[in-house]
């Protein structure tokens, strides 16, 4: 009975992190519910064996990353399934625009900002699995280098390398996609 109550409390406390992280790691809004269910199922099965050597959030992040990696492998095998980035026009996608404070931008500014974030999301999904996982855990989930190293079972130096390279590749890819539009617009 104690484990069941403990599990419910963990789910309530961490469900938004699980959904948010899965969405950013996989980019698949349609699958995120099923993937989150798999995360919590794995947690429930493993909870009796959890010895408390790590924080429960670190343990849960590891499960999230494992589930995302399983999904990446499944997609690789299918190759026919195409990953769709978040769309600003997709009503089921989170509206990141609302989280940014801005003084009533005009329609053109709103469109440019939406296109920018759509480009970032698309290019994030194009990164390698390790770089994407490190970027999401560091920038979105605000995990420390140490926590990411523990979650991904990587040395801290490798985490820093993936973070550095991921930032460079993401920035370069976004700049490459946005620059041609800026030249045409002038």
Coordinates of C-alpha atoms in Angstrom, one line a residue:
X1 CA 0.0 0.0 0.0
X2 CA 2.8 2.4 0.8
X3 CA 4.4 1.9 -2.6
X4 CA 1.1 2.7 -4.4
X5 CA 0.7 5.9 -2.5
X6 CA 4.4 6.8 -3.0
X7 CA 4.0 6.1 -6.7
X8 CA 0.9 8.3 -7.0
X9 CA 2.8 11.2 -5.3
X10 CA 5.8 10.8 -7.6
X11 CA 3.5 10.8 -10.7
X12 CA 1.7 14.0 -9.5
X13 CA 5.0 15.7 -8.7
X14 CA 6.9 14.8 -11.9
X15 CA 4.3 14.2 -14.6
X16 CA 4.7 17.6 -16.3
X17 CA 8.5 17.1 -16.5
X18 CA 8.0 13.7 -18.0
X19 CA 5.6 14.9 -20.7
X20 CA 7.6 18.0 -21.4
X21 CA 10.9 16.2 -21.7
X22 CA 9.5 13.4 -23.8
X23 CA 7.9 15.9 -26.2
X24 CA 11.2 17.7 -26.6
X25 CA 13.2 14.5 -27.0
X26 CA 10.9 12.8 -29.5
X27 CA 9.0 15.7 -31.1
X28 CA 6.0 13.5 -31.4
X29 CA 2.9 15.0 -29.8
X30 CA 0.8 12.0 -30.9
X31 CA 3.0 9.5 -29.1
X32 CA 3.8 11.4 -25.9
X33 CA 0.9 10.0 -23.9
X34 CA 1.8 6.4 -24.7
X35 CA 5.5 7.1 -24.0
X36 CA 4.7 8.8 -20.7
X37 CA 2.6 5.8 -19.8
X38 CA 5.5 3.6 -20.5
X39 CA 7.8 5.8 -18.3
X40 CA 5.5 5.5 -15.4
X41 CA 4.9 1.8 -15.9
X42 CA 8.7 1.2 -15.8
X43 CA 8.9 3.4 -12.7
X44 CA 6.1 1.5 -11.0
X45 CA 7.8 -1.9 -11.8
X46 CA 11.2 -0.7 -10.5
X47 CA 10.0 1.3 -7.5
X48 CA 10.4 -1.6 -5.1
X49 CA 14.0 -1.9 -6.2
X50 CA 14.8 1.8 -5.9
X51 CA 17.4 2.1 -3.1
X52 CA 17.6 5.8 -3.0
X53 CA 21.2 6.0 -4.1
X54 CA 20.1 8.8 -6.5
X55 CA 17.3 11.3 -6.3
X56 CA 14.0 10.0 -7.6
X57 CA 14.1 12.8 -10.2
X58 CA 17.4 11.6 -11.6
X59 CA 16.1 8.0 -11.6
X60 CA 13.0 9.2 -13.5
X61 CA 15.0 11.3 -16.0
X62 CA 17.0 8.1 -16.8
X63 CA 13.8 6.2 -17.5
X64 CA 12.5 9.1 -19.7
X65 CA 15.7 9.1 -21.7
X66 CA 15.6 5.3 -22.0
X67 CA 12.0 5.4 -23.3
X68 CA 13.0 8.2 -25.7
X69 CA 15.9 6.1 -26.9
X70 CA 13.7 3.1 -27.4
X71 CA 11.4 5.3 -29.5
X72 CA 14.3 6.5 -31.6
X73 CA 15.3 2.9 -32.3
X74 CA 11.8 2.0 -33.2
X75 CA 11.6 4.9 -35.6
X76 CA 15.0 4.1 -37.2
X77 CA 13.7 0.6 -37.9
X78 CA 10.5 1.9 -39.5
X79 CA 12.1 4.6 -41.5
X80 CA 8.7 5.3 -43.0
X81 CA 7.5 7.1 -40.0
X82 CA 8.5 10.8 -40.4
X83 CA 9.2 12.9 -37.3
X84 CA 7.1 16.1 -37.5
X85 CA 8.3 19.2 -35.6
X86 CA 6.0 21.2 -33.5
X87 CA 3.9 23.5 -35.5
X88 CA 2.8 26.9 -34.3
X89 CA -0.5 26.3 -36.1
X90 CA -1.0 22.9 -34.5
X91 CA -3.5 23.5 -31.8
X92 CA -2.4 20.4 -29.8
X93 CA 1.2 21.7 -29.7
X94 CA 2.3 23.7 -26.7
X95 CA 2.1 27.5 -27.3
X96 CA 5.6 28.6 -26.4
X97 CA 4.8 32.0 -27.6
X98 CA 2.6 32.7 -24.6
X99 CA 5.5 32.1 -22.2
X100 CA 7.5 35.0 -23.6
X101 CA 6.8 38.5 -22.4
X102 CA 6.6 41.0 -25.3
X103 CA 4.7 44.3 -25.8
X104 CA 2.0 43.4 -28.3
X105 CA 4.1 42.5 -31.3
X106 CA 2.5 43.1 -34.7
X107 CA 1.5 40.2 -36.9
X108 CA 4.7 40.1 -38.9
X109 CA 6.8 40.0 -35.7
X110 CA 4.6 37.2 -34.3
X111 CA 4.9 35.2 -37.5
X112 CA 8.7 35.6 -37.6
X113 CA 9.0 34.6 -34.0
X114 CA 6.8 31.5 -34.6
X115 CA 8.9 30.6 -37.6
X116 CA 12.0 31.0 -35.5
X117 CA 10.8 28.6 -32.8
X118 CA 9.5 26.1 -35.3
X119 CA 12.9 26.1 -36.9
X120 CA 14.6 25.6 -33.6
X121 CA 12.3 22.7 -32.8
X122 CA 12.8 21.1 -36.2
X123 CA 16.6 21.5 -36.0
X124 CA 16.7 20.2 -32.4
X125 CA 15.0 17.0 -33.7
X126 CA 17.6 16.7 -36.5
X127 CA 20.5 16.6 -33.9
X128 CA 22.0 13.3 -32.8
X129 CA 20.3 11.6 -29.9
X130 CA 23.1 12.3 -27.3
X131 CA 23.4 16.0 -28.2
X132 CA 19.6 16.4 -28.2
X133 CA 19.2 14.7 -24.8
X134 CA 22.0 16.8 -23.3
X135 CA 20.6 20.1 -24.7
X136 CA 17.0 19.3 -23.5
X137 CA 18.2 18.2 -20.0
X138 CA 20.5 21.2 -19.6
X139 CA 18.5 24.0 -21.1
X140 CA 14.9 23.0 -20.7
X141 CA 15.1 20.9 -17.5
X142 CA 17.9 22.9 -16.0
X143 CA 19.8 19.9 -14.9
X144 CA 23.5 20.3 -13.8
X145 CA 26.4 18.7 -15.7
X146 CA 26.6 16.2 -12.8
X147 CA 23.0 15.3 -13.0
X148 CA 23.1 14.9 -16.8
X149 CA 26.2 12.7 -16.5
X150 CA 24.4 10.5 -14.0
X151 CA 21.2 10.4 -16.0
X152 CA 22.9 9.5 -19.2
X153 CA 25.7 7.4 -17.7
X154 CA 28.4 9.6 -19.3
X155 CA 31.5 11.3 -18.0
X156 CA 31.1 15.0 -17.3
X157 CA 33.6 15.9 -20.0
X158 CA 31.5 14.1 -22.5
X159 CA 28.4 15.9 -21.3
X160 CA 30.2 19.2 -21.8
X161 CA 31.4 18.2 -25.3
X162 CA 27.8 17.1 -26.3
X163 CA 26.4 20.4 -25.0
X164 CA 29.0 22.5 -26.7
X165 CA 28.7 20.6 -30.1
X166 CA 24.9 20.5 -29.8
X167 CA 24.8 24.3 -29.3
X168 CA 27.1 24.9 -32.2
X169 CA 25.2 22.6 -34.6
X170 CA 21.8 23.9 -33.5
X171 CA 22.9 27.5 -33.8
X172 CA 24.5 26.9 -37.2
X173 CA 21.5 25.0 -38.6
X174 CA 19.1 27.7 -37.4
X175 CA 21.2 30.5 -38.8
X176 CA 21.5 28.7 -42.1
X177 CA 17.7 28.3 -42.4
X178 CA 16.9 31.8 -41.3
X179 CA 19.5 33.8 -43.3
X180 CA 18.2 33.0 -46.7
X181 CA 14.8 34.4 -45.7
X182 CA 16.3 37.6 -44.3
X183 CA 18.2 38.2 -47.6
X184 CA 15.0 37.6 -49.7
X185 CA 13.0 39.9 -47.3
X186 CA 15.4 42.9 -47.8

